[in-house]
mmCIF file of C-alpha atoms in Angstrom:
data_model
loop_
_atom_site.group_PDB
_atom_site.id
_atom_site.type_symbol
_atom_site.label_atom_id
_atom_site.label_comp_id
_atom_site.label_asym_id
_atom_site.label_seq_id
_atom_site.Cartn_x
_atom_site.Cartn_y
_atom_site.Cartn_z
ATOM 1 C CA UNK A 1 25.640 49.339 81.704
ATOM 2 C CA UNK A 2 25.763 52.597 80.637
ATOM 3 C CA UNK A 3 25.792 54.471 84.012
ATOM 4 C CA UNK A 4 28.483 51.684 85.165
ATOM 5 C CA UNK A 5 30.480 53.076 81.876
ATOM 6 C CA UNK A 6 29.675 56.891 83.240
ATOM 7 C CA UNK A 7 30.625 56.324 86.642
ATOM 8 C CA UNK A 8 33.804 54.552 85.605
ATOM 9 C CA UNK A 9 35.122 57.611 83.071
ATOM 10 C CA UNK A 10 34.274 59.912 85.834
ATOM 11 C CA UNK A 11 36.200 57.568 88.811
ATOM 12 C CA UNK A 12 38.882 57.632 85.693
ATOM 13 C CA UNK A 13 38.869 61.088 85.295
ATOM 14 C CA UNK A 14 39.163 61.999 88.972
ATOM 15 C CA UNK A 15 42.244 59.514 89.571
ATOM 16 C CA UNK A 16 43.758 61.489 86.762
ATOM 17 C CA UNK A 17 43.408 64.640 88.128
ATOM 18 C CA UNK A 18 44.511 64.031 91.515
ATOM 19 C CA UNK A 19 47.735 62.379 90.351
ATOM 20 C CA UNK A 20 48.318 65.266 87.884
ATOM 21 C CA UNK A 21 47.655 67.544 91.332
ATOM 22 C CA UNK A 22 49.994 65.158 93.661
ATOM 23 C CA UNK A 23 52.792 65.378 90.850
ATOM 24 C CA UNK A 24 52.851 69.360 90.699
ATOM 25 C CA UNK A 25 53.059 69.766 94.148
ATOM 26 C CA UNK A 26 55.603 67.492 94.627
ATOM 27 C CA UNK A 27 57.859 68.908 92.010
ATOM 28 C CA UNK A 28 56.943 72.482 93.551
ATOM 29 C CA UNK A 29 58.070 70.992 96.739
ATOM 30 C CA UNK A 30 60.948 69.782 95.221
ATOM 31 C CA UNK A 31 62.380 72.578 93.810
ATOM 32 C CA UNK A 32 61.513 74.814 96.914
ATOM 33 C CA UNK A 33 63.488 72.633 98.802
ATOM 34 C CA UNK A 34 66.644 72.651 96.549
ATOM 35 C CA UNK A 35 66.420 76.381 96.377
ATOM 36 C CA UNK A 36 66.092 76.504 100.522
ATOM 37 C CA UNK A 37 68.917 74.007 100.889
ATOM 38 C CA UNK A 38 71.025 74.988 98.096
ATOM 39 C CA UNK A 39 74.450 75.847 99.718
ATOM 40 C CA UNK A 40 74.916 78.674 96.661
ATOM 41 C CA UNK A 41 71.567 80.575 97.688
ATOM 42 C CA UNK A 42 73.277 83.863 98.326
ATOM 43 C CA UNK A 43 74.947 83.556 95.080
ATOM 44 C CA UNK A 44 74.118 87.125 94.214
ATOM 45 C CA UNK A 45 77.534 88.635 91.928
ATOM 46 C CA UNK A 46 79.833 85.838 93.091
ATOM 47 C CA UNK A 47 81.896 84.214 90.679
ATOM 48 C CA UNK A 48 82.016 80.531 89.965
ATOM 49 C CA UNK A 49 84.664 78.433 88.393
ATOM 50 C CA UNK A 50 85.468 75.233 88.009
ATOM 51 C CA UNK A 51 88.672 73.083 89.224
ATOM 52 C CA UNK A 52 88.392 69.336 87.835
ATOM 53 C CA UNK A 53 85.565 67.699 90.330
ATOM 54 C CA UNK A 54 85.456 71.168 92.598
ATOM 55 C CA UNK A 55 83.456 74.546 92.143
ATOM 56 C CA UNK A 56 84.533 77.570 93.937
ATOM 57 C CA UNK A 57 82.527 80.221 94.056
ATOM 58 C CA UNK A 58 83.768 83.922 95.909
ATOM 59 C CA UNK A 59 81.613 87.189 95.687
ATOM 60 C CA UNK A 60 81.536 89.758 98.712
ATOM 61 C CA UNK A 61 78.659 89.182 101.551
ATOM 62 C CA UNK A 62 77.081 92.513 101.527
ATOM 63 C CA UNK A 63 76.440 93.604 98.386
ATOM 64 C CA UNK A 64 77.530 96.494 96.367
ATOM 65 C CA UNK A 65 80.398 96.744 98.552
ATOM 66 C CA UNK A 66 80.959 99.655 99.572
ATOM 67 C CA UNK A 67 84.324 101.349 100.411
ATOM 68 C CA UNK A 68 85.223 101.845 104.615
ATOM 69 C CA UNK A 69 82.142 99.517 105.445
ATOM 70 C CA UNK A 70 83.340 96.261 107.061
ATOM 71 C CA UNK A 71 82.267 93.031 104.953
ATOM 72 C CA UNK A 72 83.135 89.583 104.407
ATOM 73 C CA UNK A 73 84.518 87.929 101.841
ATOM 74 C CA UNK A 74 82.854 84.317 101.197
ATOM 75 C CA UNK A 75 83.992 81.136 99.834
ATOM 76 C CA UNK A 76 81.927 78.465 98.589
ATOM 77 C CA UNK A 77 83.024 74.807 98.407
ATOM 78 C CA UNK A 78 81.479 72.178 96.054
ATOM 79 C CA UNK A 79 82.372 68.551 95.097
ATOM 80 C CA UNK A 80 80.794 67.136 92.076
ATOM 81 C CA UNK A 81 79.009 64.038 93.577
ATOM 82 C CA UNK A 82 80.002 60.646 93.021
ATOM 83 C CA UNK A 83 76.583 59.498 91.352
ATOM 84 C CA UNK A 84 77.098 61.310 88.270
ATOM 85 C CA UNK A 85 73.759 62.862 88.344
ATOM 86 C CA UNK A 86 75.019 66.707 88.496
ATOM 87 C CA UNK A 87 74.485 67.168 92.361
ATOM 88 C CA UNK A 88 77.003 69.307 93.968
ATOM 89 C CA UNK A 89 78.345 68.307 97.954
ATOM 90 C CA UNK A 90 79.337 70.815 100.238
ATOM 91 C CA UNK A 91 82.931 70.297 100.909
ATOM 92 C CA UNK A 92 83.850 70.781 104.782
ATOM 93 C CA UNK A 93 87.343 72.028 105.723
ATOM 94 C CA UNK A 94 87.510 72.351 102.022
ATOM 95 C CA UNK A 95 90.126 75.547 102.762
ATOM 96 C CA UNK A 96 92.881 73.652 105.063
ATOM 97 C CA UNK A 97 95.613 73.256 102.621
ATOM 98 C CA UNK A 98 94.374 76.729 100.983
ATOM 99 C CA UNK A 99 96.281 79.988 101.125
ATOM 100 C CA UNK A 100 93.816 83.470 99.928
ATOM 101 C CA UNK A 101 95.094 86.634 99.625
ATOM 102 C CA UNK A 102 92.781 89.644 98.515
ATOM 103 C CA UNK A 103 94.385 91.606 95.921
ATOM 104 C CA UNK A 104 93.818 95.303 94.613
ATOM 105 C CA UNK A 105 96.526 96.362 92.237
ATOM 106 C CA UNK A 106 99.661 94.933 93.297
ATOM 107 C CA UNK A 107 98.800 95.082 97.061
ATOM 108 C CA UNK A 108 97.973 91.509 98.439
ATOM 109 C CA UNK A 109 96.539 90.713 102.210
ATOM 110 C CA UNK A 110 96.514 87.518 103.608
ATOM 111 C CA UNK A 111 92.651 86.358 104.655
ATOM 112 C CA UNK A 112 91.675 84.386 107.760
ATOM 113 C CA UNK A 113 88.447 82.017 106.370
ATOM 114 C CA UNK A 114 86.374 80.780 109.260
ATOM 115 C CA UNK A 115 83.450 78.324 108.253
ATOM 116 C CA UNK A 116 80.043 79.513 107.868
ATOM 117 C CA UNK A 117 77.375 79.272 110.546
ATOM 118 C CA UNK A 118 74.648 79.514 108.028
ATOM 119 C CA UNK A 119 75.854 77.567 105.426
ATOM 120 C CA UNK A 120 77.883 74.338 104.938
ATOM 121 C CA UNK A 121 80.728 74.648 102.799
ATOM 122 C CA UNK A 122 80.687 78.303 102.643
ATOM 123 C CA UNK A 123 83.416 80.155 104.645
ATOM 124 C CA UNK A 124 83.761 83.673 105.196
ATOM 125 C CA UNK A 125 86.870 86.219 105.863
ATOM 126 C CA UNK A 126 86.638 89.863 107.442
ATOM 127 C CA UNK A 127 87.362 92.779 105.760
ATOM 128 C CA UNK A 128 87.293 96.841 105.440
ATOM 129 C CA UNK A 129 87.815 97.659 102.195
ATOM 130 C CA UNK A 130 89.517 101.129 102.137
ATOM 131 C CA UNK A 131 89.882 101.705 98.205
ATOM 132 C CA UNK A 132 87.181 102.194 95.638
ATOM 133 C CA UNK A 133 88.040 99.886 92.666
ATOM 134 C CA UNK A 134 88.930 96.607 91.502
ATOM 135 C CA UNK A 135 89.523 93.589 93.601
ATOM 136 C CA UNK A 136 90.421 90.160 93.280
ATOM 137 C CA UNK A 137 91.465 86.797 94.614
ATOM 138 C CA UNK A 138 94.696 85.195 94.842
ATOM 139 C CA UNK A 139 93.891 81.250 94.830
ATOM 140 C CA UNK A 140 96.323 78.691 95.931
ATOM 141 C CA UNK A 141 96.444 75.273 97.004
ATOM 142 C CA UNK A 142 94.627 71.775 97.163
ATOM 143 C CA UNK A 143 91.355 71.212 98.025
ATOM 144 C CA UNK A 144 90.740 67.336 98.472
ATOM 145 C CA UNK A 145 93.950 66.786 96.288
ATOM 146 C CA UNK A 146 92.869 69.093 93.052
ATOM 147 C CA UNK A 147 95.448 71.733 92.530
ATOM 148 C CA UNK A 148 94.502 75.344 92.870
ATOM 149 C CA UNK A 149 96.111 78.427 91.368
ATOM 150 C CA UNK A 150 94.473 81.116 89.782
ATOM 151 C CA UNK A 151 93.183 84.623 90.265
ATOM 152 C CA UNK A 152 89.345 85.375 90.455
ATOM 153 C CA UNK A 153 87.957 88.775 90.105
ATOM 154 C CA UNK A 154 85.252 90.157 92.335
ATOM 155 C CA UNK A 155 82.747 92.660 92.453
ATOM 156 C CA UNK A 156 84.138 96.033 92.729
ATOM 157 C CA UNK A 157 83.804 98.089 95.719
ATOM 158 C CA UNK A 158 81.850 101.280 95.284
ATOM 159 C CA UNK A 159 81.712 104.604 96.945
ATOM 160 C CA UNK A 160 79.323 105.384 100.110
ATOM 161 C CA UNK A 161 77.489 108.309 97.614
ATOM 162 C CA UNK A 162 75.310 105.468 96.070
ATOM 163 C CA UNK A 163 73.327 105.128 99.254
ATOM 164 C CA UNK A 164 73.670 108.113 100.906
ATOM 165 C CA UNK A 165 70.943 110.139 102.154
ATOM 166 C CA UNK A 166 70.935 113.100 102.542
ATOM 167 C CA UNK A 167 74.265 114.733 100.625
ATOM 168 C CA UNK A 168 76.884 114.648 103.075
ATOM 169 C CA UNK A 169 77.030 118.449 102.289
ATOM 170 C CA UNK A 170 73.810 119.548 103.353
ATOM 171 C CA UNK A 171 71.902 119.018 106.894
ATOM 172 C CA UNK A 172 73.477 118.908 110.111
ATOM 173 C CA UNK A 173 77.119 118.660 108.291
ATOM 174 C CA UNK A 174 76.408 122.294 107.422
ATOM 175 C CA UNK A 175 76.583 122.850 111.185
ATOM 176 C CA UNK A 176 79.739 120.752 111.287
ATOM 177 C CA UNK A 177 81.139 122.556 108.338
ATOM 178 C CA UNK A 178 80.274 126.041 110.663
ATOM 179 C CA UNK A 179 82.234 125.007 113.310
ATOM 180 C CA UNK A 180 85.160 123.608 111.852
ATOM 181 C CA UNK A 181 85.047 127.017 110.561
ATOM 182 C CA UNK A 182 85.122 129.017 113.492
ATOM 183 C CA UNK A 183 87.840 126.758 115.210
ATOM 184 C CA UNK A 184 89.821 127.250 111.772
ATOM 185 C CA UNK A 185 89.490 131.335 112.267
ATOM 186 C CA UNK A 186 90.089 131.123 115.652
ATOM 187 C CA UNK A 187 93.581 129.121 114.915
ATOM 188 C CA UNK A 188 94.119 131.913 112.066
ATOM 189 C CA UNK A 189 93.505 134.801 114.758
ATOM 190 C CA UNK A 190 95.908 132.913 117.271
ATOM 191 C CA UNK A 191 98.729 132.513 114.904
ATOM 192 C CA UNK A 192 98.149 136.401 113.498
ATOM 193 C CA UNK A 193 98.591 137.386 117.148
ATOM 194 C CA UNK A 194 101.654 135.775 117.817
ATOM 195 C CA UNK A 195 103.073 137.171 114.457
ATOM 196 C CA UNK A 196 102.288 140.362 115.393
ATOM 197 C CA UNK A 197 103.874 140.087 118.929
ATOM 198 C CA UNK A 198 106.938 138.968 117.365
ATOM 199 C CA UNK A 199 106.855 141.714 115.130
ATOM 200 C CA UNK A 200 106.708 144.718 117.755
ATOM 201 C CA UNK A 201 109.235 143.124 119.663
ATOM 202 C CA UNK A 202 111.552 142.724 117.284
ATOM 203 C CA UNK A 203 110.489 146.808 116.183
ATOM 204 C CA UNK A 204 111.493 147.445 120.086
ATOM 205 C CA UNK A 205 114.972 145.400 119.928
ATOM 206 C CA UNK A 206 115.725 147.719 116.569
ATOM 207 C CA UNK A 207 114.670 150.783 118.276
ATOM 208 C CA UNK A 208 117.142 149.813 121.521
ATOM 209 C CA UNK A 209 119.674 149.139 119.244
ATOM 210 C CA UNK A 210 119.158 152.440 117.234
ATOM 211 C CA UNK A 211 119.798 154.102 121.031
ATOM 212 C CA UNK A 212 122.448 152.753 121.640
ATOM 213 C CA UNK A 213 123.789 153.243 118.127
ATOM 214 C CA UNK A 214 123.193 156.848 118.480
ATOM 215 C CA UNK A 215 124.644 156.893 122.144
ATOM 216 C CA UNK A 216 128.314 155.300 120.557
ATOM 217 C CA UNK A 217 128.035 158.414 117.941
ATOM 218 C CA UNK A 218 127.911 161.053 120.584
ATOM 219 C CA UNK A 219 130.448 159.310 122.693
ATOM 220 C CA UNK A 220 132.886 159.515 119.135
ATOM 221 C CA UNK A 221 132.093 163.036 118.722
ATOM 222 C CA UNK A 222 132.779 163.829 121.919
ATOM 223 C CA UNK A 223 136.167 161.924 122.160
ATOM 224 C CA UNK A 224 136.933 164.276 118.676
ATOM 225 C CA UNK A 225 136.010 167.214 120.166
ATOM 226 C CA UNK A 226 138.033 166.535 123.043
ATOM 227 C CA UNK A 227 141.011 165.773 120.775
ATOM 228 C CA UNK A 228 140.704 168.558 118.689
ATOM 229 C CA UNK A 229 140.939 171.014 122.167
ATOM 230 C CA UNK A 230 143.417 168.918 123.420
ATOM 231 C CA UNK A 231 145.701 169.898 119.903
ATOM 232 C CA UNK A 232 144.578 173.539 119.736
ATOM 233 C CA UNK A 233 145.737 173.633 123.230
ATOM 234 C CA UNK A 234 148.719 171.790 122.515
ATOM 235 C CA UNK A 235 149.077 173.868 119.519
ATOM 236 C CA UNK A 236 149.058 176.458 121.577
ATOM 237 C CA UNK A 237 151.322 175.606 124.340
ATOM 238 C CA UNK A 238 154.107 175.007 121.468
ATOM 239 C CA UNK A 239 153.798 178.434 120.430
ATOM 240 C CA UNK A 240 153.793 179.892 123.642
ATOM 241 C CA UNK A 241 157.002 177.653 124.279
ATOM 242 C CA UNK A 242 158.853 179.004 121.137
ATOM 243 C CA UNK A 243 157.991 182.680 122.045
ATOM 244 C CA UNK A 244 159.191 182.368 125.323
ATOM 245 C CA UNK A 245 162.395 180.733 124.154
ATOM 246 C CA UNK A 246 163.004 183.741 121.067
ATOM 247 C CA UNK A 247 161.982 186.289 123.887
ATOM 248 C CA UNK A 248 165.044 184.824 126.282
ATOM 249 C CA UNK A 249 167.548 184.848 122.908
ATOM 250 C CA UNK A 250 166.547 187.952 122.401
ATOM 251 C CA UNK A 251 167.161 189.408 125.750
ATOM 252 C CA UNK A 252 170.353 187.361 126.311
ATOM 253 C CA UNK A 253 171.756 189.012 123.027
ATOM 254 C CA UNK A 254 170.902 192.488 123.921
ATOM 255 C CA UNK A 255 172.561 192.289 127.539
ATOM 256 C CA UNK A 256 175.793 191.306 125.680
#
């Protein structure tokens, strides 16, 4: 009786043990699954709110974003399930009768959502964000008749610098930096040259007209000195005239 009482704690014992065994791996199971099927398994920095019976949630793909890298902008879609047991259900074509514009500042852009290939009820937009800084999302619309209209913020899009290697200053940009350089001096030289051209012939145009200036001088004081002979001589002539004309009175009286 006694080893019938020994073997039956141990059979006991041992049933006990392999359900406790069977029950944590099942519940590991469980929740590896719901993590692997989870539709919100890239959640990442994506924000989630809540509109009656639907969750959105929108966050950038690649994350930081960074500014003049292409990205995506996603959109998750969940409906609160019918059973009442806190289950979320992918919604499909859940943006139809949805208009999203990305927003930074006061500068909107209209997105074009295609669905996911990866997941179901996410749906992803294109984008190269050319601004570090704050963006957002203009939400409006029904989804599965629940109104829609709000504004979501997103993670901000950050500079290239925080992943960067080597400085963009140093390395083979120094080489870059070089020749820039040289094409920079060369452009200098080129425009110095032509300068310089313009300024001899413009020196040769003022020394032609200097010429010719002093060329109309001499033709002035030559016209003056021929005007001053021509008076002397006319000068001259005059007095010649009147002596001739007293040296005829003068003989006219005498014969008399």
């Amino acid at each position: 009786m006694r080893y019938n009482s020994k073997v039956q704690r141990s059979i006991s014992l041992f049933i006990m043990l392999s359900v406790y065994l069977m029950t944590v791996i099942a519940a590991k199971n469980y929740s590896f699954d719901n993590v692997l099927n989870s539709p919100f398994q890239k959640v990442l920095a994506h924000v989630s709110t809540e509109y009656g019976n639907i969750t959105i949630q929108a966050g950038w793909d690649q994350e930081p974003p960074l500014v003049d890298e292409i990205n995506d902008i996603v959109v998750g879609v969940t409906k609160e399930s019918d059973l009442g047991n806190g289950s979320a259900i992918p919604v499909r074509n859940a943006l139809a009768n949805m208009n999203i514009m990305a927003k930074y500042g006061g500068v909107t852009k209209s997105l074009d959502f295609v669905p996911s290939q990866d997941q179901e009820g996410w749906y992803q937009a294109k984008i190269l964000p050319t601004r570090i800084g704050s963006y957002s999302l203009a939400l409006n619309g029904t989804i599965q008749n629940q109104p829609i209209n709000d504004e979501v913020q997103i993670e901000d899009v950050e500079s290239t610098q925080k992943i960067s290697f080597p400085a963009a200053n140093s390395g083979s940009s120094s080489s870059n930096d070089v020749t820039n350089t040289n094409l920079l001096n060369g452009q200098i030289s080129n425009i110095l040259n032509q300068i310089t051209n313009d300024i001899n012939n413009i020196r040769d145009d003022i020394g032609t007209l200097a010429e010719s200036n002093s060329n109309i001088q001499e033709g002035i004081r030559d016209v003056k000195d021929i005007a001053d002979r021509s008076y002397m001589l006319a000068i001259t002539a005059i007095g010649v005239g009147a002596a001739g004309i007293l040296i005829a009175a003068a003989a006219l009286v005498r014969t008399r």
